[in-house]
Amino acid sequence: MELIAGDIGGTKSWLAWVAGEAGGVPRLRFEKVYASADFVSADALLRQFVAEAQSAAPPNALILALPGPLHAQRVKLTNLDWTLDAADMAASLGIAGVRFINDFQAAAAGVATLAASDVIALNPRPADPGGVRAITGAGTGMGLAFMVADPGGRYRSFASEGGHTDFAPGNALQARLLERLRAEYGHVSWERVVSGSAMNDLYRFCRAERGLALPGEAVDGAALVARAGAGDAAAAAALDLFVDLYGAWVGNVALQYQPRGGLYIAGGVSRHLRSHLQSPRFMAAAADKGRLRGVVERMPVFLIVQPRLGVQGAIATAFAPP
């Protein structure tokens, strides 16, 4: 099999060309990361990748991990203005086997490919072999999937759009944030407050709370960290608010799935803010669940620092034995 595997995100797309047989160890031929916004469509992105790979053998399979709800191998991406259809893509690119999976379903499959150095224990509790696993994480958006072991011990991953469930504030400050976002967006999901795309709104909210003028330009996570480091109190407050909200969300995931096999946190924002997630504040917010505090405190929680997780999961899915 000559396979192109991709992890398509709202900000960047990671593509890898590998070769091998199902059930075997794939060989990497070519790999590259692209800015998604540089391309008008996924087809254009893939044509560029194939041209740069300069492989003598044409691809005969393609698997893409995509951020959005899949229906009949068709999806409109959540944070990128692309609509993809597997049958149309197969015809357009001349690739016989085209398959789409949810991006966090791929991330879930990628957990099995991780080395010990790829994860940091945020709540170091023993993981139950064969126990339910869950994976969530803030990138451009907010993803969620879970994994259940079959009788043979092999984990099967299941996609979710849980990041789009209703945001629930945990205190008066967060209630004011909800009202502000509701006035702007209508429906307010957890993705609206815990994701890379949420950073600008959190900063604007924290400035408004202090009676400060709103910034003329959008502020992303990197700029927010830089402003906080330069003494911007509103930026520092926005980062603290983000950590509190992220912790609360992770605590919700812990209660929903009770992932005794491990609760994994992924995503580019998570990696870049690793020092903030390693602070006691994060797990304190996660465990702030009243009578069910102990359930969260017993769950093993890990931060994934391997940036290649999604594409590794896509490759593992394509090469998995039947």
PDB file of C-alpha atoms in Angstrom:
ATOM      1  CA  MET A   1       0.000   0.000   0.000  1.00  0.00           C
ATOM      2  CA  GLU A   2       1.231   3.478  -0.958  1.00  0.00           C
ATOM      3  CA  LEU A   3      -0.636   5.605   1.569  1.00  0.00           C
ATOM      4  CA  ILE A   4      -1.024   9.328   2.118  1.00  0.00           C
ATOM      5  CA  ALA A   5      -2.151   9.998   5.685  1.00  0.00           C
ATOM      6  CA  GLY A   6      -3.184  13.440   6.852  1.00  0.00           C
ATOM      7  CA  ASP A   7      -4.259  15.290   9.962  1.00  0.00           C
ATOM      8  CA  ILE A   8      -6.166  18.320   8.678  1.00  0.00           C
ATOM      9  CA  GLY A   9      -6.613  21.201  11.091  1.00  0.00           C
ATOM     10  CA  GLY A  10      -8.050  24.677  10.998  1.00  0.00           C
ATOM     11  CA  THR A  11      -4.549  26.135  11.317  1.00  0.00           C
ATOM     12  CA  LYS A  12      -2.168  23.520   9.926  1.00  0.00           C
ATOM     13  CA  SER A  13      -2.310  20.253   8.023  1.00  0.00           C
ATOM     14  CA  TRP A  14       0.231  17.478   8.595  1.00  0.00           C
ATOM     15  CA  LEU A  15       0.672  15.004   5.717  1.00  0.00           C
ATOM     16  CA  ALA A  16       2.796  11.861   5.503  1.00  0.00           C
ATOM     17  CA  TRP A  17       3.410   9.402   2.648  1.00  0.00           C
ATOM     18  CA  VAL A  18       4.108   5.889   3.882  1.00  0.00           C
ATOM     19  CA  ALA A  19       4.384   2.456   2.275  1.00  0.00           C
ATOM     20  CA  GLY A  20       3.853  -1.052   3.598  1.00  0.00           C
ATOM     21  CA  GLU A  21       1.427  -3.904   4.103  1.00  0.00           C
ATOM     22  CA  ALA A  22      -1.623  -4.053   6.378  1.00  0.00           C
ATOM     23  CA  GLY A  23      -0.585  -5.250   9.820  1.00  0.00           C
ATOM     24  CA  GLY A  24       3.055  -4.386   9.119  1.00  0.00           C
ATOM     25  CA  VAL A  25       5.348  -1.484   9.992  1.00  0.00           C
ATOM     26  CA  PRO A  26       4.941   1.373   7.472  1.00  0.00           C
ATOM     27  CA  ARG A  27       7.985   3.059   5.932  1.00  0.00           C
ATOM     28  CA  LEU A  28       7.975   6.850   5.753  1.00  0.00           C
ATOM     29  CA  ARG A  29       8.655   8.212   2.275  1.00  0.00           C
ATOM     30  CA  PHE A  30       7.861  11.929   2.691  1.00  0.00           C
ATOM     31  CA  GLU A  31       6.293  14.228   5.252  1.00  0.00           C
ATOM     32  CA  LYS A  32       5.414  17.913   5.440  1.00  0.00           C
ATOM     33  CA  VAL A  33       3.314  20.381   7.449  1.00  0.00           C
ATOM     34  CA  TYR A  34       1.343  23.091   5.630  1.00  0.00           C
ATOM     35  CA  ALA A  35      -0.623  26.164   6.661  1.00  0.00           C
ATOM     36  CA  SER A  36      -4.208  25.165   5.869  1.00  0.00           C
ATOM     37  CA  ALA A  37      -5.242  28.717   4.979  1.00  0.00           C
ATOM     38  CA  ASP A  38      -2.730  28.726   2.096  1.00  0.00           C
ATOM     39  CA  PHE A  39      -5.011  26.412   0.097  1.00  0.00           C
ATOM     40  CA  VAL A  40      -8.480  26.885  -1.337  1.00  0.00           C
ATOM     41  CA  SER A  41      -9.373  23.223  -0.905  1.00  0.00           C
ATOM     42  CA  ALA A  42      -8.142  19.898   0.391  1.00  0.00           C
ATOM     43  CA  ASP A  43      -7.675  18.756  -3.215  1.00  0.00           C
ATOM     44  CA  ALA A  44      -5.294  21.649  -3.853  1.00  0.00           C
ATOM     45  CA  LEU A  45      -3.350  20.819  -0.704  1.00  0.00           C
ATOM     46  CA  LEU A  46      -3.001  17.151  -1.652  1.00  0.00           C
ATOM     47  CA  ARG A  47      -1.920  17.930  -5.208  1.00  0.00           C
ATOM     48  CA  GLN A  48       0.813  20.170  -3.814  1.00  0.00           C
ATOM     49  CA  PHE A  49       1.919  17.425  -1.429  1.00  0.00           C
ATOM     50  CA  VAL A  50       2.026  14.753  -4.154  1.00  0.00           C
ATOM     51  CA  ALA A  51       4.050  17.064  -6.397  1.00  0.00           C
ATOM     52  CA  GLU A  52       6.573  17.771  -3.653  1.00  0.00           C
ATOM     53  CA  ALA A  53       6.847  14.114  -2.634  1.00  0.00           C
ATOM     54  CA  GLN A  54       8.162  13.192  -6.109  1.00  0.00           C
ATOM     55  CA  SER A  55       7.436   9.524  -5.536  1.00  0.00           C
ATOM     56  CA  ALA A  56       7.997   7.047  -8.368  1.00  0.00           C
ATOM     57  CA  ALA A  57       4.990   5.029  -7.202  1.00  0.00           C
ATOM     58  CA  PRO A  58       1.577   6.761  -7.196  1.00  0.00           C
ATOM     59  CA  PRO A  59      -0.558   6.673  -4.037  1.00  0.00           C
ATOM     60  CA  ASN A  60      -3.302   4.049  -3.981  1.00  0.00           C
ATOM     61  CA  ALA A  61      -4.806   4.935  -0.599  1.00  0.00           C
ATOM     62  CA  LEU A  62      -5.595   8.109   1.298  1.00  0.00           C
ATOM     63  CA  ILE A  63      -6.799   8.553   4.865  1.00  0.00           C
ATOM     64  CA  LEU A  64      -7.581  11.974   6.301  1.00  0.00           C
ATOM     65  CA  ALA A  65      -8.332  12.863   9.916  1.00  0.00           C
ATOM     66  CA  LEU A  66     -10.819  15.735   9.727  1.00  0.00           C
ATOM     67  CA  PRO A  67     -12.255  18.188  12.300  1.00  0.00           C
ATOM     68  CA  GLY A  68     -15.990  17.948  11.933  1.00  0.00           C
ATOM     69  CA  PRO A  69     -18.975  15.582  12.012  1.00  0.00           C
ATOM     70  CA  LEU A  70     -18.696  12.932   9.303  1.00  0.00           C
ATOM     71  CA  HIS A  71     -21.793  11.668   7.519  1.00  0.00           C
ATOM     72  CA  ALA A  72     -21.514   9.101   4.721  1.00  0.00           C
ATOM     73  CA  GLN A  73     -17.849  10.019   4.196  1.00  0.00           C
ATOM     74  CA  ARG A  74     -18.687  13.674   3.655  1.00  0.00           C
ATOM     75  CA  VAL A  75     -17.881  16.556   5.993  1.00  0.00           C
ATOM     76  CA  LYS A  76     -17.937  20.331   6.185  1.00  0.00           C
ATOM     77  CA  LEU A  77     -14.962  21.276   8.335  1.00  0.00           C
ATOM     78  CA  THR A  78     -15.731  23.136  11.552  1.00  0.00           C
ATOM     79  CA  ASN A  79     -13.012  25.802  11.516  1.00  0.00           C
ATOM     80  CA  LEU A  80     -12.015  25.826   7.843  1.00  0.00           C
ATOM     81  CA  ASP A  81     -14.158  26.675   4.828  1.00  0.00           C
ATOM     82  CA  TRP A  82     -13.705  23.312   3.117  1.00  0.00           C
ATOM     83  CA  THR A  83     -16.275  20.645   2.299  1.00  0.00           C
ATOM     84  CA  LEU A  84     -14.871  17.204   1.518  1.00  0.00           C
ATOM     85  CA  ASP A  85     -16.500  14.178  -0.084  1.00  0.00           C
ATOM     86  CA  ALA A  86     -14.487  10.953  -0.207  1.00  0.00           C
ATOM     87  CA  ALA A  87     -15.967   9.709  -3.511  1.00  0.00           C
ATOM     88  CA  ASP A  88     -15.432  13.075  -5.203  1.00  0.00           C
ATOM     89  CA  MET A  89     -11.870  13.255  -3.899  1.00  0.00           C
ATOM     90  CA  ALA A  90     -11.088   9.742  -5.136  1.00  0.00           C
ATOM     91  CA  ALA A  91     -12.273  10.696  -8.631  1.00  0.00           C
ATOM     92  CA  SER A  92     -10.520  14.072  -8.601  1.00  0.00           C
ATOM     93  CA  LEU A  93      -7.137  12.797  -7.397  1.00  0.00           C
ATOM     94  CA  GLY A  94      -7.212   9.376  -9.030  1.00  0.00           C
ATOM     95  CA  ILE A  95      -6.723   7.561  -5.712  1.00  0.00           C
ATOM     96  CA  ALA A  96      -8.789   4.379  -5.421  1.00  0.00           C
ATOM     97  CA  GLY A  97      -9.078   4.095  -1.647  1.00  0.00           C
ATOM     98  CA  VAL A  98     -10.078   7.342   0.067  1.00  0.00           C
ATOM     99  CA  ARG A  99     -11.245   7.234   3.681  1.00  0.00           C
ATOM    100  CA  PHE A 100     -12.142   9.951   6.198  1.00  0.00           C
ATOM    101  CA  ILE A 101     -12.117   9.677   9.987  1.00  0.00           C
ATOM    102  CA  ASN A 102     -12.777  12.223  12.713  1.00  0.00           C
ATOM    103  CA  ASP A 103      -9.619  14.021  13.847  1.00  0.00           C
ATOM    104  CA  PHE A 104      -9.985  12.994  17.478  1.00  0.00           C
ATOM    105  CA  GLN A 105     -10.817   9.451  16.493  1.00  0.00           C
ATOM    106  CA  ALA A 106      -7.400   9.478  14.813  1.00  0.00           C
ATOM    107  CA  ALA A 107      -5.860  11.074  17.902  1.00  0.00           C
ATOM    108  CA  ALA A 108      -7.383   8.282  19.996  1.00  0.00           C
ATOM    109  CA  ALA A 109      -5.836   5.666  17.718  1.00  0.00           C
ATOM    110  CA  GLY A 110      -2.540   7.545  17.988  1.00  0.00           C
ATOM    111  CA  VAL A 111      -2.388   7.032  21.764  1.00  0.00           C
ATOM    112  CA  ALA A 112      -1.190   3.443  21.173  1.00  0.00           C
ATOM    113  CA  THR A 113       1.788   4.781  19.176  1.00  0.00           C
ATOM    114  CA  LEU A 114       3.104   7.055  21.941  1.00  0.00           C
ATOM    115  CA  ALA A 115       6.389   6.573  23.776  1.00  0.00           C
ATOM    116  CA  ALA A 116       6.822   7.390  27.463  1.00  0.00           C
ATOM    117  CA  SER A 117       8.570  10.642  26.512  1.00  0.00           C
ATOM    118  CA  ASP A 118       5.491  11.748  24.534  1.00  0.00           C
ATOM    119  CA  VAL A 119       3.307  12.232  27.618  1.00  0.00           C
ATOM    120  CA  ILE A 120       3.425  14.146  30.907  1.00  0.00           C
ATOM    121  CA  ALA A 121       1.393  12.919  33.872  1.00  0.00           C
ATOM    122  CA  LEU A 122      -0.790  15.763  35.168  1.00  0.00           C
ATOM    123  CA  ASN A 123      -2.583  13.521  37.653  1.00  0.00           C
ATOM    124  CA  PRO A 124      -0.233  10.587  38.267  1.00  0.00           C
ATOM    125  CA  ARG A 125      -2.588   7.744  39.094  1.00  0.00           C
ATOM    126  CA  PRO A 126      -2.160   4.137  37.935  1.00  0.00           C
ATOM    127  CA  ALA A 127      -3.957   3.425  34.670  1.00  0.00           C
ATOM    128  CA  ASP A 128      -6.169   0.358  34.493  1.00  0.00           C
ATOM    129  CA  PRO A 129      -5.037  -1.916  31.624  1.00  0.00           C
ATOM    130  CA  GLY A 130      -8.071  -2.401  29.430  1.00  0.00           C
ATOM    131  CA  GLY A 131      -9.962   0.430  31.095  1.00  0.00           C
ATOM    132  CA  VAL A 132     -11.920   3.007  29.120  1.00  0.00           C
ATOM    133  CA  ARG A 133      -9.751   5.794  27.740  1.00  0.00           C
ATOM    134  CA  ALA A 134     -10.785   9.288  26.697  1.00  0.00           C
ATOM    135  CA  ILE A 135      -8.947  11.939  24.734  1.00  0.00           C
ATOM    136  CA  THR A 136      -9.789  15.611  24.489  1.00  0.00           C
ATOM    137  CA  GLY A 137      -7.886  18.714  23.602  1.00  0.00           C
ATOM    138  CA  ALA A 138      -7.767  22.315  22.538  1.00  0.00           C
ATOM    139  CA  GLY A 139      -6.343  23.123  19.149  1.00  0.00           C
ATOM    140  CA  THR A 140      -8.034  25.569  16.823  1.00  0.00           C
ATOM    141  CA  GLY A 141     -11.231  23.956  18.161  1.00  0.00           C
ATOM    142  CA  MET A 142     -12.035  21.459  20.912  1.00  0.00           C
ATOM    143  CA  GLY A 143     -12.076  17.724  20.216  1.00  0.00           C
ATOM    144  CA  LEU A 144     -13.239  14.679  22.137  1.00  0.00           C
ATOM    145  CA  ALA A 145     -13.197  10.921  21.542  1.00  0.00           C
ATOM    146  CA  PHE A 146     -13.169   7.786  23.654  1.00  0.00           C
ATOM    147  CA  MET A 147     -11.654   4.305  23.399  1.00  0.00           C
ATOM    148  CA  VAL A 148     -12.967   0.936  24.539  1.00  0.00           C
ATOM    149  CA  ALA A 149     -10.955  -2.294  24.560  1.00  0.00           C
ATOM    150  CA  ASP A 150     -12.419  -5.301  22.716  1.00  0.00           C
ATOM    151  CA  PRO A 151     -12.209  -8.831  24.203  1.00  0.00           C
ATOM    152  CA  GLY A 152      -8.736  -9.203  22.675  1.00  0.00           C
ATOM    153  CA  GLY A 153      -7.492  -6.065  24.410  1.00  0.00           C
ATOM    154  CA  ARG A 154      -7.328  -3.991  21.234  1.00  0.00           C
ATOM    155  CA  TYR A 155      -8.708  -0.473  21.636  1.00  0.00           C
ATOM    156  CA  ARG A 156     -11.428   0.776  19.323  1.00  0.00           C
ATOM    157  CA  SER A 157     -11.877   4.532  19.046  1.00  0.00           C
ATOM    158  CA  PHE A 158     -15.181   6.358  18.730  1.00  0.00           C
ATOM    159  CA  ALA A 159     -15.676   9.914  17.517  1.00  0.00           C
ATOM    160  CA  SER A 160     -17.627  12.590  19.365  1.00  0.00           C
ATOM    161  CA  GLU A 161     -18.590  16.216  18.886  1.00  0.00           C
ATOM    162  CA  GLY A 162     -18.670  16.805  22.635  1.00  0.00           C
ATOM    163  CA  GLY A 163     -16.706  20.029  22.341  1.00  0.00           C
ATOM    164  CA  HIS A 164     -19.862  21.616  20.945  1.00  0.00           C
ATOM    165  CA  THR A 165     -22.020  20.802  23.974  1.00  0.00           C
ATOM    166  CA  ASP A 166     -23.380  23.740  25.968  1.00  0.00           C
ATOM    167  CA  PHE A 167     -20.890  25.661  28.071  1.00  0.00           C
ATOM    168  CA  ALA A 168     -21.890  25.862  31.745  1.00  0.00           C
ATOM    169  CA  PRO A 169     -20.252  28.570  33.909  1.00  0.00           C
ATOM    170  CA  GLY A 170     -18.870  27.575  37.291  1.00  0.00           C
ATOM    171  CA  ASN A 171     -18.872  30.978  39.001  1.00  0.00           C
ATOM    172  CA  ALA A 172     -20.052  34.572  38.618  1.00  0.00           C
ATOM    173  CA  LEU A 173     -17.101  35.594  36.409  1.00  0.00           C
ATOM    174  CA  GLN A 174     -17.763  32.731  34.017  1.00  0.00           C
ATOM    175  CA  ALA A 175     -21.477  33.551  34.038  1.00  0.00           C
ATOM    176  CA  ARG A 176     -20.647  37.059  32.809  1.00  0.00           C
ATOM    177  CA  LEU A 177     -18.429  35.516  30.124  1.00  0.00           C
ATOM    178  CA  LEU A 178     -21.345  33.346  29.012  1.00  0.00           C
ATOM    179  CA  GLU A 179     -23.656  36.339  28.718  1.00  0.00           C
ATOM    180  CA  ARG A 180     -21.081  38.272  26.680  1.00  0.00           C
ATOM    181  CA  LEU A 181     -20.484  35.379  24.297  1.00  0.00           C
ATOM    182  CA  ARG A 182     -24.190  34.564  24.038  1.00  0.00           C
ATOM    183  CA  ALA A 183     -24.867  38.142  22.906  1.00  0.00           C
ATOM    184  CA  GLU A 184     -22.281  37.702  20.143  1.00  0.00           C
ATOM    185  CA  TYR A 185     -22.717  34.086  19.043  1.00  0.00           C
ATOM    186  CA  GLY A 186     -26.086  32.867  20.287  1.00  0.00           C
ATOM    187  CA  HIS A 187     -25.201  29.289  21.179  1.00  0.00           C
ATOM    188  CA  VAL A 188     -22.086  29.067  23.369  1.00  0.00           C
ATOM    189  CA  SER A 189     -20.283  25.731  23.375  1.00  0.00           C
ATOM    190  CA  TRP A 190     -17.230  24.625  25.340  1.00  0.00           C
ATOM    191  CA  GLU A 191     -15.227  25.170  22.152  1.00  0.00           C
ATOM    192  CA  ARG A 192     -16.139  28.870  22.365  1.00  0.00           C
ATOM    193  CA  VAL A 193     -14.240  29.147  25.665  1.00  0.00           C
ATOM    194  CA  VAL A 194     -11.568  26.420  25.526  1.00  0.00           C
ATOM    195  CA  SER A 195      -9.723  26.495  22.197  1.00  0.00           C
ATOM    196  CA  GLY A 196      -7.239  28.520  20.220  1.00  0.00           C
ATOM    197  CA  SER A 197     -10.118  30.374  18.589  1.00  0.00           C
ATOM    198  CA  ALA A 198     -11.405  31.345  22.070  1.00  0.00           C
ATOM    199  CA  MET A 199      -8.252  33.190  23.153  1.00  0.00           C
ATOM    200  CA  ASN A 200      -9.185  36.505  21.583  1.00  0.00           C
ATOM    201  CA  ASP A 201     -12.655  36.462  23.161  1.00  0.00           C
ATOM    202  CA  LEU A 202     -11.227  35.649  26.604  1.00  0.00           C
ATOM    203  CA  TYR A 203      -8.755  38.525  26.347  1.00  0.00           C
ATOM    204  CA  ARG A 204     -11.409  40.990  25.207  1.00  0.00           C
ATOM    205  CA  PHE A 205     -13.658  39.874  28.042  1.00  0.00           C
ATOM    206  CA  CYS A 206     -10.917  40.341  30.649  1.00  0.00           C
ATOM    207  CA  ARG A 207     -10.124  43.805  29.326  1.00  0.00           C
ATOM    208  CA  ALA A 208     -13.806  44.747  29.420  1.00  0.00           C
ATOM    209  CA  GLU A 209     -14.023  43.464  33.014  1.00  0.00           C
ATOM    210  CA  ARG A 210     -11.288  45.974  33.895  1.00  0.00           C
ATOM    211  CA  GLY A 211     -12.854  48.853  31.968  1.00  0.00           C
ATOM    212  CA  LEU A 212     -10.035  48.846  29.411  1.00  0.00           C
ATOM    213  CA  ALA A 213     -10.309  49.605  25.706  1.00  0.00           C
ATOM    214  CA  LEU A 214     -10.668  46.572  23.487  1.00  0.00           C
ATOM    215  CA  PRO A 215      -7.726  45.733  21.201  1.00  0.00           C
ATOM    216  CA  GLY A 216      -8.062  46.615  17.540  1.00  0.00           C
ATOM    217  CA  GLU A 217      -6.379  43.412  16.398  1.00  0.00           C
ATOM    218  CA  ALA A 218      -7.153  39.784  17.202  1.00  0.00           C
ATOM    219  CA  VAL A 219      -4.934  38.185  19.847  1.00  0.00           C
ATOM    220  CA  ASP A 220      -4.013  34.518  19.581  1.00  0.00           C
ATOM    221  CA  GLY A 221      -2.547  32.258  22.248  1.00  0.00           C
ATOM    222  CA  ALA A 222       1.089  33.124  21.512  1.00  0.00           C
ATOM    223  CA  ALA A 223       0.352  36.842  21.641  1.00  0.00           C
ATOM    224  CA  LEU A 224      -1.615  36.377  24.852  1.00  0.00           C
ATOM    225  CA  VAL A 225       1.337  34.640  26.529  1.00  0.00           C
ATOM    226  CA  ALA A 226       3.686  37.370  25.296  1.00  0.00           C
ATOM    227  CA  ARG A 227       1.398  40.121  26.620  1.00  0.00           C
ATOM    228  CA  ALA A 228       1.060  38.399  29.971  1.00  0.00           C
ATOM    229  CA  GLY A 229       4.845  38.076  30.179  1.00  0.00           C
ATOM    230  CA  ALA A 230       5.193  41.789  29.450  1.00  0.00           C
ATOM    231  CA  GLY A 231       2.991  42.689  32.407  1.00  0.00           C
ATOM    232  CA  ASP A 232      -0.456  42.929  30.784  1.00  0.00           C
ATOM    233  CA  ALA A 233      -2.764  42.087  33.713  1.00  0.00           C
ATOM    234  CA  ALA A 234      -5.757  41.416  31.459  1.00  0.00           C
ATOM    235  CA  ALA A 235      -3.729  38.928  29.410  1.00  0.00           C
ATOM    236  CA  ALA A 236      -2.583  37.165  32.594  1.00  0.00           C
ATOM    237  CA  ALA A 237      -6.195  37.038  33.801  1.00  0.00           C
ATOM    238  CA  ALA A 238      -7.303  35.607  30.448  1.00  0.00           C
ATOM    239  CA  LEU A 239      -4.718  32.818  30.729  1.00  0.00           C
ATOM    240  CA  ASP A 240      -5.862  32.040  34.279  1.00  0.00           C
ATOM    241  CA  LEU A 241      -9.462  31.975  33.086  1.00  0.00           C
ATOM    242  CA  PHE A 242      -8.509  29.658  30.224  1.00  0.00           C
ATOM    243  CA  VAL A 243      -6.791  27.261  32.641  1.00  0.00           C
ATOM    244  CA  ASP A 244      -9.831  27.273  34.945  1.00  0.00           C
ATOM    245  CA  LEU A 245     -12.204  26.597  32.065  1.00  0.00           C
ATOM    246  CA  TYR A 246      -9.982  23.914  30.546  1.00  0.00           C
ATOM    247  CA  GLY A 247      -9.691  22.200  33.915  1.00  0.00           C
ATOM    248  CA  ALA A 248     -13.465  22.296  34.371  1.00  0.00           C
ATOM    249  CA  TRP A 249     -13.956  20.738  30.933  1.00  0.00           C
ATOM    250  CA  VAL A 250     -11.438  17.958  31.635  1.00  0.00           C
ATOM    251  CA  GLY A 251     -13.212  17.262  34.931  1.00  0.00           C
ATOM    252  CA  ASN A 252     -16.477  16.922  32.998  1.00  0.00           C
ATOM    253  CA  VAL A 253     -14.853  14.410  30.636  1.00  0.00           C
ATOM    254  CA  ALA A 254     -13.580  12.461  33.647  1.00  0.00           C
ATOM    255  CA  LEU A 255     -17.111  12.231  35.050  1.00  0.00           C
ATOM    256  CA  GLN A 256     -18.742  11.379  31.723  1.00  0.00           C
ATOM    257  CA  TYR A 257     -16.433   8.500  30.764  1.00  0.00           C
ATOM    258  CA  GLN A 258     -14.636   7.542  34.008  1.00  0.00           C
ATOM    259  CA  PRO A 259     -11.546   6.770  31.885  1.00  0.00           C
ATOM    260  CA  ARG A 260      -9.585   4.571  34.271  1.00  0.00           C
ATOM    261  CA  GLY A 261      -7.396   3.565  31.338  1.00  0.00           C
ATOM    262  CA  GLY A 262      -6.279   7.183  31.010  1.00  0.00           C
ATOM    263  CA  LEU A 263      -7.643  10.615  30.204  1.00  0.00           C
ATOM    264  CA  TYR A 264      -5.379  12.096  27.530  1.00  0.00           C
ATOM    265  CA  ILE A 265      -5.130  15.791  26.685  1.00  0.00           C
ATOM    266  CA  ALA A 266      -3.957  16.655  23.173  1.00  0.00           C
ATOM    267  CA  GLY A 267      -3.927  19.664  20.842  1.00  0.00           C
ATOM    268  CA  GLY A 268      -1.514  22.385  19.832  1.00  0.00           C
ATOM    269  CA  VAL A 269      -2.811  24.885  22.393  1.00  0.00           C
ATOM    270  CA  SER A 270      -2.374  22.273  25.127  1.00  0.00           C
ATOM    271  CA  ARG A 271       1.259  21.657  24.170  1.00  0.00           C
ATOM    272  CA  HIS A 272       2.093  25.342  23.965  1.00  0.00           C
ATOM    273  CA  LEU A 273       0.542  26.029  27.375  1.00  0.00           C
ATOM    274  CA  ARG A 274       2.006  22.935  29.017  1.00  0.00           C
ATOM    275  CA  SER A 275       3.518  24.883  31.928  1.00  0.00           C
ATOM    276  CA  HIS A 276       0.068  26.317  32.709  1.00  0.00           C
ATOM    277  CA  LEU A 277      -1.565  22.891  32.563  1.00  0.00           C
ATOM    278  CA  GLN A 278       1.131  21.484  34.837  1.00  0.00           C
ATOM    279  CA  SER A 279       0.279  24.081  37.479  1.00  0.00           C
ATOM    280  CA  PRO A 280      -1.840  22.970  40.492  1.00  0.00           C
ATOM    281  CA  ARG A 281      -4.535  25.385  39.303  1.00  0.00           C
ATOM    282  CA  PHE A 282      -5.476  23.156  36.369  1.00  0.00           C
ATOM    283  CA  MET A 283      -6.140  19.941  38.299  1.00  0.00           C
ATOM    284  CA  ALA A 284      -7.793  21.936  41.104  1.00  0.00           C
ATOM    285  CA  ALA A 285     -10.309  23.238  38.558  1.00  0.00           C
ATOM    286  CA  ALA A 286     -10.769  19.727  37.119  1.00  0.00           C
ATOM    287  CA  ALA A 287     -11.508  18.235  40.550  1.00  0.00           C
ATOM    288  CA  ASP A 288     -13.896  21.004  41.620  1.00  0.00           C
ATOM    289  CA  LYS A 289     -16.955  18.775  41.180  1.00  0.00           C
ATOM    290  CA  GLY A 290     -18.566  18.891  44.605  1.00  0.00           C
ATOM    291  CA  ARG A 291     -19.628  15.458  45.811  1.00  0.00           C
ATOM    292  CA  LEU A 292     -17.886  13.757  42.870  1.00  0.00           C
ATOM    293  CA  ARG A 293     -14.449  15.331  43.455  1.00  0.00           C
ATOM    294  CA  GLY A 294     -13.000  11.944  44.375  1.00  0.00           C
ATOM    295  CA  VAL A 295     -13.991  10.407  41.021  1.00  0.00           C
ATOM    296  CA  VAL A 296     -11.939  12.996  39.130  1.00  0.00           C
ATOM    297  CA  GLU A 297      -9.030  12.753  41.540  1.00  0.00           C
ATOM    298  CA  ARG A 298      -8.757   9.004  40.903  1.00  0.00           C
ATOM    299  CA  MET A 299      -8.481   9.348  37.118  1.00  0.00           C
ATOM    300  CA  PRO A 300      -5.014   9.196  35.505  1.00  0.00           C
ATOM    301  CA  VAL A 301      -4.617  12.351  33.402  1.00  0.00           C
ATOM    302  CA  PHE A 302      -1.856  12.757  30.806  1.00  0.00           C
ATOM    303  CA  LEU A 303      -0.787  15.650  28.587  1.00  0.00           C
ATOM    304  CA  ILE A 304       0.396  14.552  25.131  1.00  0.00           C
ATOM    305  CA  VAL A 305       3.388  16.592  23.912  1.00  0.00           C
ATOM    306  CA  GLN A 306       3.939  14.643  20.670  1.00  0.00           C
ATOM    307  CA  PRO A 307       2.888  17.047  17.864  1.00  0.00           C
ATOM    308  CA  ARG A 308       2.566  14.220  15.313  1.00  0.00           C
ATOM    309  CA  LEU A 309      -0.228  12.419  17.195  1.00  0.00           C
ATOM    310  CA  GLY A 310      -3.002  12.873  14.620  1.00  0.00           C
ATOM    311  CA  VAL A 311      -1.051  11.684  11.612  1.00  0.00           C
ATOM    312  CA  GLN A 312       0.369   8.765  13.606  1.00  0.00           C
ATOM    313  CA  GLY A 313      -3.180   7.787  14.510  1.00  0.00           C
ATOM    314  CA  ALA A 314      -4.321   8.047  10.896  1.00  0.00           C
ATOM    315  CA  ILE A 315      -1.456   5.800   9.779  1.00  0.00           C
ATOM    316  CA  ALA A 316      -2.181   3.307  12.565  1.00  0.00           C
ATOM    317  CA  THR A 317      -5.842   3.214  11.543  1.00  0.00           C
ATOM    318  CA  ALA A 318      -4.990   2.561   7.895  1.00  0.00           C
ATOM    319  CA  PHE A 319      -2.504  -0.215   8.711  1.00  0.00           C
ATOM    320  CA  ALA A 320      -4.514  -1.839  11.502  1.00  0.00           C
ATOM    321  CA  PRO A 321      -5.211  -5.549  10.972  1.00  0.00           C
ATOM    322  CA  PRO A 322      -8.851  -6.348  10.198  1.00  0.00           C
TER     323      PRO A 322
END
